[in-house]
Amino acid sequence: RFPFLLIQYQRLAIMDVEQLHVVLQQSFSPDANLRVPAEETVRNLKHVKGSTTLLLQVAAEAKVQFEVRQAASIQLKNICRECWAERVNFAGFPLTTDGKKPPLLDEEDKARIRPGLVAALLAEAEKSLRDLLAETLHTIVIHDFPQNWPDLIPTLLTTIQQGANDPAQALRVHNALLALRKVCKRYEYKSKDQRGPLNEIVNQAFPLLLPLAQRLSAPEEHALEAAMMLKQILKIFWSSTQFYLPGSDGNGPSPALANPQSMQPWLDILQRALVKPLPEASTGLEPKNQPTTVEERNAWPWWKVKKWAVQIMSRLFSRYGIPSYAEDDAKEFAKYFSQNVATQFLGPVCETLNLRPSGQFCTDRVVHLCLTYVDLAVELSSTYKLLKPHLDFLLYQVCFPTMCLTQEDIEIFENDPHEFVHRQNSPLADFYDPRMSAITLVTDLVKHRGQDVTQNLLGRMTEILQRYNASPPESKNHVEKDGALLTFGSLSKFLLAKDKYALELEGLLVTSVFPDFNSPVAFLRYRACWMVQQFSTVRWSDDGSNLRNLLQLNLQRLSDPALPVQIEASKSLRYLIEADGADQTLLPVLPQLLTEYFRIMNEIGNDEVVSALQVLLDKFGDHIEPHAHQLVTQLSNAFNQYCTAGEDDDDDDAAMAAAQCLECIATVLKGICDQPSIMKNLEPLLIPLILKIMGNDGEYIEYLECALDILTFLTYFPDTISPELWQAFPLIYVAFDQWAYDYLNMMVPCLQSYIAKAPDFFLQGQAQLPEGNIPYIDLIVSMVAKTVTNDKASESECRYALSLFMSLLHNCHGKIDMYLTIINEISLGKLGQQVNADIPLTRISIYQILGSALYYNPQLELVELEKRGVTQQVFGKWMKDVETMDRWLPRKLTILGMSSILSLPVASLPPSLQSSIPQLIDGVVRMSIALKEDEQKTGNDGGDADVPGGGSGLPSDIGDVDQGFGEDEDVTNEVDESYRKALQGVTSWDDDMARFLLGGDWDEDREDVDEDFTSPLTDNSVDELLFLSDILNAAFQREPEAYQQIQAAMSPEAAANCQKIFQAASALRAQAAQQSTQQS
């Protein structure tokens, strides 16, 4: 509306700090006439030279309105993150916005920002602004430190040294510590050989920080500023030590490893921080003014100090607490830690855990971390001996009350059920919820020290249930019963694994769980549904009536008035559905079941509910067809609803549920894949979803895998591809090119279907891209080229990409002659890189392309090889690698490709091939015979063998819950120990072993990429044995003299094999003729 403003503010060297102040102020004006152009100007500040300096001036000026300063700080952070250095994606390609690279700040601007930012941060008293400036510093550190910012650490350490003992300088010291933490955080997750700068920082900073931390943690120090500074020092210590103890120089070992006592002063600081009393404000004792609300207490610096102290000690315990698990160079330190430190710190931890039982306050986070420490102490004999006399206190005064529902939990359950469900299903609960750490501690005590715990614990919990059943309604303790059931359920895998307990579980369920399905107490109905999930594999001793009763009770709870109960009931069915006889109860009510599930899904986005629906659909796949359209309609609507909630409200539960909806849709499509007409009718519902996910510049990347699965179903099973479905084709390329490079393996199947189902349409099609109208085939070639030539692409990705060339050659026969050059250029270039690779899989993929190209046009393909002068080398290596081919497709394509050479006159062949024809024929004939023999054997093979030991399917490491380890034994686990030892042997986080240990694909580069590849050459329309027989017959008839000489040069065995080929071909033709006659 005011273009002159934009022109004025965007013109280089025109804007000054006063104008910027006005623009920022107007950017949150209620008047749209002022706000809209101001917002546009702010968005374009990254194009204005010197704007970062002006933004920093505004942000640092204390007299400026807070909202304006905050807006300036946010914009400065965003510009530095986007424009300080070129950002690249996983594949190394530059990240773009609307197809354009963001501008980069020039060195002059950067040189002004670095010192100015430090000065502003050191002086900033406002927390929110301080945090924004610190994040900006962290961004710059990533790119510039230490090479381009050598004075950063000296500046910060000088500030700390000068103000360490001056209370008036407390703010500057705190802010310098905050900045130092941001620098250390840069190296927190680096491997040992990449921590050089961090080791140097530690060597310079720790001698300065240690006496400061000792003073701040002294019992007589109570100032809030002291807590804030101590918290930052502990965070620096955490970043510097949580994975490796800092070394003495860039590569040397840590001094603490050789001299463990050198760490003791730091460990003393942690202990003093944890034992420091924090009295209520009403007592008037120091430190004074502890807040009274839980939220404010959680944020109070002194509680934060305790949190960091116990968090650091728990991490040290997990790494060094059991010497047998420690790395070789850390054995001495681990021995010292286990014998001295672990036991000394256990007392303060238990005293902290006693705060709540004694009526005092303790934050949830501190309780959680203390329980984590005690859980580790259970495994170490020296600490367990100290714990053993206090097990009753630990189990029944700390863990059990922590596991029970609080009054706040019950109020949230009744008044805010959505929040209750969110908390119960939060994937982060394991990292902060004391209830989860209490459950873990109880289960680990039973698992590792069962002889001291199990009988007593089960007896106490059974007493609670019996007391509840015997009490009159008005005096029943519902919360206590819920806690007892939670305890039993948490121990389910141990109880189910031992007959002594497993045989009692049916009675437990019938007497103490079944009645709760109809309890007037809603959270007990919730717990009953949860218990079903834990004990779904219980052995029923009756005629099945208990199971049928349980199914009916569970079904009734799907329409419970309490939403959390509905959620748990819907989740329970996924476990019950596998029980023998469950389908007899559930199948007759399948339509009503689906209705209930969708009603619940409309109420709340919960991925476990949708996952349960998916199990239901998978189980009753044969009965889905009548409901397919309704199911996909409902799931599509649910996806859009959840997707919007996840985007607008930042609702992680809804976002996960949205992805689960797409997986459900794929399950429905799997159930009707033999009904392509029904699948076609679903396209109008599904194509908009696919286009939405793929067509928004990566905004919905978390759903891309599911969208590609659905697209694969829609392109693979129907006989034709609709024009509407073709809209997705160019979007696949754009996604690959701009924001989803690492999804290539999932893109290939649907791209292959596009090419195979409509090759003519594919060859004529063009995509409208910013570069112009690009033929579809050029997009395919580009994807292959970008993958194969990218150093960051795995060999698996390269093979998936190369398989697209096979699709072109097989489906576009005689129509892509002009592309043979580029196909060879890319494929042979990759072959040159892989010629000496130990694993031949990529070479074999390239041989498949060469075989396909020879079959496509042997004359043109030989020209391509000859003009590069590689014919002899390629065929020589190819024939050697034939021995390593154990899969059907590469062997078949080798036969077809090499046989095609024989269709050319001998005189037209390259000299190197002319002299090798006898060997070529011999090799191809032997491969054909072997391939037919293998096919016949495969046809006679049975199915998969029974898996040995497949009984209950329970984990094998449960052990005897009545025994465990003695108090003089450390807890050991052969699997864990092997894992840790293997992890210690990893030298690079990119190698195969590291991938496996960290949960990656151990055999990623050994999978059969082409196992699902289909084309006219793979559907038995071209039989390789018949093809070879016909080629040989035609060659002998065409050039009898030449081939008589060739035959003379062959061994008697090779000549006999040729006769076998002719005889086998005649037999196949006779068999086919007989079958044709019978059918007619």
XYZ file of C-alpha atoms in Angstrom, residues 205-773:
569
model
C 38.852 -21.698 31.588
C 38.636 -24.435 34.221
C 41.481 -23.077 36.385
C 39.520 -19.814 36.471
C 36.075 -21.397 36.915
C 37.010 -23.859 39.669
C 37.744 -21.330 42.459
C 34.733 -19.279 41.362
C 32.491 -22.362 41.558
C 33.960 -23.276 44.955
C 33.096 -19.834 46.285
C 29.609 -19.853 44.761
C 28.833 -23.320 46.187
C 30.061 -22.519 49.681
C 27.429 -23.103 52.405
C 27.429 -19.410 53.359
C 26.752 -18.194 49.787
C 23.030 -17.504 49.302
C 22.737 -14.726 46.694
C 20.494 -15.394 43.729
C 23.230 -14.072 41.437
C 25.540 -16.729 42.856
C 23.059 -19.448 41.913
C 22.732 -18.050 38.389
C 26.498 -18.010 37.879
C 26.964 -21.444 39.444
C 24.283 -22.849 37.158
C 26.152 -21.579 34.091
C 29.437 -23.048 35.340
C 27.799 -26.436 35.855
C 26.326 -26.257 32.346
C 29.812 -25.540 30.981
C 31.132 -28.510 32.937
C 28.318 -30.662 31.501
C 29.047 -29.657 27.902
C 32.738 -30.329 28.440
C 32.461 -33.734 30.120
C 29.231 -35.520 29.299
C 30.774 -37.715 26.572
C 34.521 -37.501 27.195
C 36.628 -36.075 29.969
C 38.502 -33.126 28.429
C 42.038 -33.801 27.249
C 45.180 -31.885 28.106
C 45.588 -30.717 24.491
C 43.987 -31.264 21.132
C 44.533 -35.029 21.106
C 46.025 -36.040 24.454
C 44.228 -37.997 27.180
C 42.439 -36.275 30.032
C 44.599 -35.617 33.116
C 41.709 -36.980 35.188
C 42.164 -40.409 33.618
C 45.709 -40.671 34.904
C 45.043 -38.771 38.139
C 41.388 -39.261 39.176
C 41.854 -37.178 42.324
C 42.286 -34.110 40.118
C 38.538 -34.230 39.467
C 37.653 -34.372 43.152
C 37.322 -30.577 43.655
C 34.665 -30.485 40.928
C 32.884 -33.491 42.419
C 32.892 -31.760 45.818
C 31.191 -28.762 44.226
C 28.454 -31.024 42.847
C 27.932 -32.593 46.253
C 27.749 -29.247 48.056
C 25.252 -27.996 45.486
C 22.955 -30.960 46.066
C 23.053 -30.902 49.889
C 22.394 -27.166 50.170
C 19.175 -26.672 52.184
C 16.488 -24.619 50.430
C 14.053 -23.550 53.167
C 10.561 -22.222 52.579
C 10.285 -18.462 52.272
C 8.072 -18.371 55.376
C 11.019 -19.456 57.570
C 13.042 -16.391 56.703
C 16.153 -18.529 56.424
C 18.799 -18.233 53.719
C 18.614 -18.456 50.813
C 15.540 -16.299 51.182
C 12.461 -15.766 49.058
C 11.974 -19.231 47.597
C 8.858 -18.926 45.392
C 5.644 -20.641 46.451
C 4.191 -21.793 43.110
C 5.503 -24.953 41.486
C 6.217 -23.197 38.193
C 8.300 -20.490 39.842
C 10.121 -23.000 42.052
C 11.038 -25.063 38.984
C 12.646 -21.967 37.449
C 14.338 -20.769 40.683
C 18.128 -20.760 40.103
C 18.954 -22.690 43.279
C 16.736 -25.613 42.216
C 18.299 -25.398 38.757
C 21.734 -25.727 40.377
C 20.628 -28.921 42.139
C 19.224 -30.259 38.882
C 22.501 -29.753 37.039
C 24.543 -31.187 39.898
C 22.675 -34.481 40.022
C 22.381 -34.624 36.211
C 26.162 -34.352 35.832
C 26.782 -36.936 38.526
C 24.258 -39.353 36.981
C 25.994 -39.022 33.628
C 29.414 -39.660 35.188
C 27.959 -42.691 37.012
C 26.501 -44.101 33.783
C 29.867 -43.779 32.009
C 32.304 -44.695 34.777
C 30.265 -46.330 37.545
C 31.016 -49.938 36.555
C 34.721 -50.320 35.734
C 34.225 -53.403 33.551
C 32.171 -51.313 31.140
C 34.607 -48.382 30.975
C 36.941 -47.792 28.049
C 40.469 -49.067 28.516
C 42.007 -45.643 29.047
C 39.324 -44.794 31.635
C 39.610 -47.940 33.786
C 41.613 -46.188 36.499
C 39.195 -43.284 36.728
C 36.218 -45.677 36.720
C 37.772 -47.660 39.569
C 38.254 -44.472 41.582
C 34.732 -43.282 40.811
C 33.051 -46.557 41.767
C 34.988 -46.976 45.006
C 34.884 -43.381 46.224
C 32.644 -40.960 44.394
C 29.562 -43.094 43.711
C 29.178 -44.094 47.343
C 29.841 -40.601 48.703
C 27.222 -39.005 46.459
C 24.589 -41.643 47.246
C 23.912 -40.140 50.688
C 23.041 -36.646 49.402
C 20.878 -38.211 46.676
C 18.877 -40.240 49.201
C 18.560 -37.207 51.500
C 17.126 -35.297 48.551
C 14.669 -38.135 47.856
C 13.582 -37.935 51.504
C 12.417 -34.329 51.100
C 8.937 -35.231 49.874
C 8.291 -38.069 52.365
C 9.257 -35.635 55.137
C 6.783 -33.028 53.866
C 9.244 -30.734 52.103
C 9.303 -29.571 48.485
C 11.462 -30.964 45.707
C 11.062 -30.330 41.991
C 9.969 -33.166 39.725
C 13.140 -32.861 37.681
C 15.419 -33.263 40.681
C 13.413 -36.269 41.931
C 13.602 -37.801 38.451
C 17.375 -37.390 38.255
C 17.932 -38.648 41.798
C 15.925 -41.773 41.020
C 18.026 -42.193 37.880
C 21.150 -42.051 40.022
C 19.750 -44.648 42.461
C 18.821 -46.871 39.512
C 22.467 -46.843 38.470
C 23.484 -47.489 42.073
C 21.440 -50.701 42.026
C 23.894 -52.153 39.502
C 27.093 -51.390 41.434
C 27.728 -53.690 44.390
C 29.371 -51.047 46.596
C 26.404 -48.664 46.271
C 23.802 -51.443 46.395
C 25.152 -52.594 49.755
C 24.423 -49.103 51.070
C 20.950 -49.129 49.533
C 19.906 -52.604 50.660
C 19.040 -51.717 54.275
C 16.825 -48.915 52.976
C 14.881 -50.784 50.281
C 11.580 -50.424 52.138
C 12.079 -46.679 52.352
C 13.041 -46.533 48.705
C 10.172 -48.695 47.433
C 7.275 -47.676 49.658
C 8.070 -44.122 50.763
C 9.709 -42.835 47.577
C 8.861 -44.947 44.503
C 5.301 -46.043 45.247
C 4.022 -42.578 46.231
C 5.766 -41.159 43.174
C 4.020 -43.728 40.953
C 0.573 -42.971 42.397
C -1.690 -40.366 40.845
C -1.547 -36.962 42.493
C -4.527 -34.750 43.159
C -3.338 -32.592 40.269
C -3.347 -35.665 37.990
C -6.933 -36.468 38.952
C -8.072 -32.875 38.408
C -6.456 -32.830 34.964
C -8.033 -36.223 34.179
C -11.487 -34.865 35.022
C -11.214 -31.281 33.810
C -8.681 -31.369 30.978
C -8.716 -34.904 29.548
C -6.821 -33.880 26.409
C -3.898 -32.677 28.530
C -4.007 -35.870 30.608
C -3.805 -37.999 27.469
C -0.979 -35.842 26.138
C 1.037 -36.253 29.339
C 0.492 -39.998 29.521
C 1.609 -40.496 25.936
C 4.438 -37.986 25.801
C 7.581 -39.559 24.294
C 9.643 -37.203 26.474
C 8.224 -38.559 29.732
C 11.172 -40.911 30.195
C 13.452 -37.875 30.328
C 11.655 -35.736 32.904
C 8.732 -37.520 34.595
C 9.624 -38.845 38.074
C 6.810 -41.395 37.743
C 8.635 -43.002 34.833
C 11.980 -43.053 36.653
C 10.283 -44.579 39.717
C 8.777 -47.324 37.549
C 12.175 -47.956 35.958
C 13.842 -48.209 39.365
C 11.239 -50.680 40.655
C 11.485 -52.878 37.568
C 15.294 -52.826 37.654
C 15.306 -53.784 41.331
C 13.090 -56.760 40.499
C 15.209 -57.650 37.483
C 18.651 -57.307 39.069
C 18.110 -57.819 42.818
C 14.973 -59.934 42.791
C 15.865 -62.089 45.782
C 15.778 -58.968 47.983
C 12.727 -57.332 46.433
C 10.241 -59.409 44.458
C 8.389 -61.430 47.086
C 7.999 -58.519 49.461
C 6.917 -56.123 46.726
C 4.298 -58.441 45.248
C 3.024 -59.257 48.693
C 2.606 -55.574 49.585
C 0.823 -54.832 46.309
C -1.462 -57.861 46.744
C -2.368 -56.645 50.255
C -3.389 -53.293 48.779
C -5.698 -54.997 46.261
C -7.198 -57.273 48.908
C -7.730 -54.349 51.264
C -9.445 -52.418 48.504
C -11.781 -55.313 47.699
C -12.653 -55.772 51.387
C -13.280 -52.098 52.158
C -16.726 -50.489 52.006
C -17.216 -48.122 49.051
C -16.840 -44.955 51.109
C -13.407 -45.944 52.462
C -11.814 -47.508 49.382
C -8.469 -45.930 48.501
C -8.779 -45.638 44.731
C -5.407 -43.940 44.230
C -3.581 -46.629 46.194
C -5.226 -49.378 44.122
C -4.315 -47.590 40.901
C -0.697 -47.478 42.058
C -0.723 -51.197 42.877
C -2.125 -52.067 39.437
C 0.468 -49.809 37.827
C 3.164 -51.727 39.723
C 1.839 -55.116 38.616
C 1.478 -53.919 35.011
C 4.997 -52.472 34.963
C 6.326 -55.888 35.992
C 4.220 -57.770 33.429
C 7.071 -59.112 31.313
C 8.764 -60.576 34.384
C 5.573 -62.083 35.792
C 4.476 -63.582 32.477
C 7.883 -65.184 32.012
C 7.730 -67.319 35.162
C 5.037 -69.980 35.582
C 4.961 -69.417 39.333
C 3.459 -65.989 38.727
C 1.972 -66.416 35.251
C -0.529 -68.988 36.552
C -1.812 -66.468 39.121
C -2.355 -63.629 36.691
C -5.724 -64.798 35.386
C -7.094 -64.669 38.939
C -5.579 -61.220 39.458
C -7.283 -59.910 36.332
C -10.663 -61.485 37.073
C -10.825 -60.356 40.696
C -9.096 -56.985 40.634
C -9.254 -55.709 37.048
C -12.505 -56.957 35.474
C -14.676 -55.184 38.095
C -12.895 -51.889 37.425
C -14.193 -51.778 33.851
C -17.483 -50.692 35.418
C -16.043 -48.760 38.356
C -17.620 -45.391 39.164
C -14.021 -44.083 39.405
C -13.000 -43.064 35.904
C -9.255 -43.400 36.371
C -9.703 -46.999 37.554
C -11.609 -47.752 34.340
C -8.642 -46.181 32.551
C -6.218 -48.369 34.490
C -8.255 -51.513 33.723
C -7.882 -50.851 29.983
C -4.178 -50.201 30.463
C -3.762 -53.491 32.352
C -5.232 -55.361 29.379
C -2.361 -54.072 27.239
C 0.229 -55.323 29.720
C -1.287 -58.800 30.191
C -2.857 -59.492 26.789
C -0.793 -62.702 26.428
C -1.953 -64.218 29.725
C -2.896 -67.898 29.509
C -6.622 -68.373 30.062
C -7.510 -71.612 31.804
C -11.250 -71.652 31.147
C -13.249 -72.371 27.975
C -12.653 -68.892 26.595
C -15.440 -67.173 28.502
C -13.003 -64.935 30.396
C -11.493 -63.708 27.129
C -14.934 -63.106 25.617
C -15.967 -61.279 28.778
C -12.817 -59.172 28.652
C -13.430 -58.275 24.996
C -16.999 -57.206 25.751
C -15.881 -55.121 28.733
C -13.218 -53.468 26.613
C -15.641 -52.795 23.752
C -18.050 -51.079 26.152
C -15.330 -48.718 27.292
C -14.865 -47.415 23.729
C -17.916 -45.264 24.439
C -16.934 -44.400 28.018
C -17.857 -40.866 29.084
C -14.196 -40.177 29.961
C -11.942 -39.541 26.950
C -8.767 -41.049 28.512
C -10.702 -44.297 29.060
C -11.813 -44.333 25.421
C -8.212 -43.848 24.328
C -6.879 -46.718 26.448
C -9.733 -49.000 25.392
C -9.024 -48.344 21.729
C -5.330 -49.071 22.310
C -6.126 -52.277 24.200
C -7.871 -53.926 21.267
C -4.658 -54.019 19.233
C -3.279 -56.418 21.842
C -6.403 -58.493 22.404
C -7.015 -58.966 18.701
C -4.193 -61.511 18.474
C -5.686 -63.773 21.157
C -7.189 -67.059 19.961
C -10.896 -66.621 19.338
C -10.856 -62.812 19.523
C -11.870 -62.462 15.868
C -15.104 -64.367 16.553
C -16.156 -61.593 18.925
C -14.784 -58.633 16.957
C -15.582 -59.453 13.333
C -19.390 -59.282 13.696
C -19.095 -55.770 15.144
C -16.388 -54.519 12.752
C -18.531 -51.688 11.279
C -19.420 -50.422 14.760
C -15.787 -50.743 15.819
C -14.631 -48.597 12.924
C -17.276 -46.004 13.775
C -16.066 -45.808 17.369
C -12.442 -45.469 16.334
C -13.193 -42.590 13.990
C -15.309 -40.888 16.624
C -12.386 -41.046 19.057
C -9.981 -39.888 16.355
C -12.176 -36.885 15.657
C -11.969 -36.035 19.343
C -8.185 -36.148 19.724
C -5.057 -36.779 17.692
C -3.286 -39.767 19.214
C -0.916 -41.848 17.153
C -1.407 -44.968 19.289
C -5.152 -44.934 18.631
C -4.550 -44.708 14.902
C -1.884 -47.392 15.213
C -4.426 -49.650 16.931
C -6.837 -49.022 14.063
C -4.087 -49.993 11.651
C -3.602 -53.337 13.452
C -7.367 -53.870 13.263
C -7.401 -53.177 9.529
C -4.418 -55.428 8.975
C -6.032 -58.256 10.927
C -9.317 -58.029 9.045
C -7.826 -57.097 5.672
C -10.009 -59.619 3.832
C -13.118 -57.882 5.160
C -12.095 -54.270 4.502
C -13.286 -54.001 0.899
C -16.903 -52.940 1.678
C -15.590 -50.250 4.029
C -12.625 -49.054 1.958
C -14.150 -45.811 0.669
C -15.517 -44.806 4.046
C -12.237 -45.686 5.747
C -10.110 -43.642 3.374
C -12.554 -40.728 3.561
C -12.424 -40.711 7.346
C -8.665 -41.180 7.474
C -8.103 -38.397 4.940
C -10.280 -36.038 6.951
C -8.494 -37.044 10.150
C -5.124 -36.458 8.508
C -6.079 -32.952 7.435
C -7.449 -32.206 10.911
C -4.362 -33.514 12.711
C -2.003 -31.941 10.209
C -3.547 -28.529 10.784
C -3.422 -28.969 14.563
C 0.203 -30.079 14.406
C 1.095 -27.062 12.274
C -0.988 -24.331 13.880
C -0.876 -25.442 17.515
C 2.553 -27.091 17.479
C 0.812 -30.253 18.689
C 3.324 -33.105 18.422
C 0.715 -35.724 19.297
C -1.488 -34.551 16.443
C 1.457 -34.515 14.038
C 2.334 -38.119 14.909
C -1.315 -39.128 14.604
C -1.434 -37.492 11.164
C 1.455 -39.661 9.982
C -0.249 -42.710 11.473
C -3.419 -41.885 9.472
C -1.400 -42.067 6.271
C 0.035 -45.418 7.349
C -3.530 -46.610 7.963
C -4.492 -45.537 4.465
C -1.581 -47.590 3.118
C -2.867 -50.550 5.134
C -6.313 -50.165 3.562
C -4.727 -50.015 0.097
C -2.760 -53.166 0.880
C -6.021 -54.906 1.745
C -7.576 -54.032 -1.631
C -4.491 -54.226 -3.848
C -6.125 -57.047 -5.834
C -9.067 -54.737 -6.579
C -7.518 -51.991 -8.746
C -10.935 -50.626 -9.697
C -11.671 -49.843 -6.057
C -8.241 -48.261 -5.735
C -8.988 -46.079 -8.746
C -12.176 -44.849 -7.070
C -10.106 -43.722 -4.083
C -7.817 -41.501 -6.148
C -9.969 -38.347 -5.783
C -9.541 -38.656 -2.006
C -5.844 -39.426 -2.000
C -4.333 -37.328 -4.784
C -5.020 -34.016 -2.960
C -3.220 -35.403 0.102
C -0.205 -36.437 -1.964
C -0.022 -33.103 -3.786
C -0.352 -31.206 -0.504
C 2.524 -33.082 1.108
C 4.813 -32.987 -1.899
C 4.017 -29.536 -3.227
C 4.809 -27.205 -0.351
C 8.602 -26.841 -0.340
C 9.151 -29.411 2.391
C 6.637 -27.932 4.823
C 5.179 -31.420 5.308
C 8.391 -33.425 4.997
C 7.531 -35.499 8.078
C 4.717 -37.085 6.054
C 6.643 -37.593 2.825
C 7.543 -41.243 3.412
C 3.887 -42.137 3.963
C 2.799 -40.116 0.927
C 5.314 -41.961 -1.261
C 4.013 -45.299 0.052
C 0.474 -44.334 -0.938
C 1.653 -43.057 -4.316
C 3.433 -46.365 -4.910
C 0.186 -48.268 -4.300
C -1.747 -45.976 -6.659
C 0.816 -46.238 -9.456
C 1.788 -49.902 -9.137
C -1.474 -51.849 -8.891
C -3.912 -50.155 -11.327
C -3.267 -50.838 -15.015
C -3.242 -47.163 -15.973
C -2.190 -43.883 -14.416
C -4.712 -41.076 -14.492
C -3.807 -37.547 -15.654
C -4.499 -36.323 -12.115
C -1.933 -38.744 -10.710
C 0.669 -37.473 -13.182
C 0.566 -34.139 -11.337
C 2.729 -35.729 -8.657
C 5.511 -36.740 -11.045
C 7.310 -33.373 -11.333
C 6.747 -32.791 -7.619
C 8.849 -35.858 -6.872
C 11.729 -34.319 -8.771
C 11.352 -30.934 -7.078
C 11.273 -32.608 -3.667
C 14.394 -34.611 -4.481
C 16.191 -31.606 -5.910
C 15.378 -29.106 -3.186
C 14.480 -30.653 0.154
C 14.152 -34.435 0.196
C 17.300 -35.821 -1.391
C 17.618 -38.581 1.206
C 14.151 -39.953 0.335
C 15.347 -41.135 -3.080
C 15.030 -44.849 -2.272
C 11.330 -44.345 -1.534
C 10.798 -42.262 -4.675
C 12.203 -44.843 -7.084
C 9.339 -47.421 -6.957
C 6.652 -44.930 -7.970
C 8.913 -43.384 -10.627
C 9.437 -46.852 -12.084
C 5.665 -47.356 -12.169
C 5.139 -44.059 -13.979
C 7.647 -45.096 -16.647
C 6.327 -48.651 -16.976
C 2.592 -47.920 -17.056
C 2.650 -45.109 -19.619
C 6.013 -44.909 -21.408
C 4.671 -42.846 -24.321
C 3.030 -40.302 -22.034
C 6.214 -40.218 -19.963
C 8.391 -39.522 -23.012
C 6.091 -36.708 -24.158
C 5.567 -35.155 -20.733
C 7.235 -31.954 -19.570
C 7.473 -30.271 -16.196
C 7.077 -26.538 -15.829
C 10.038 -25.543 -13.660
C 11.758 -22.193 -13.086
C 14.389 -23.310 -15.620
C 11.690 -23.805 -18.280
C 9.722 -26.773 -19.622
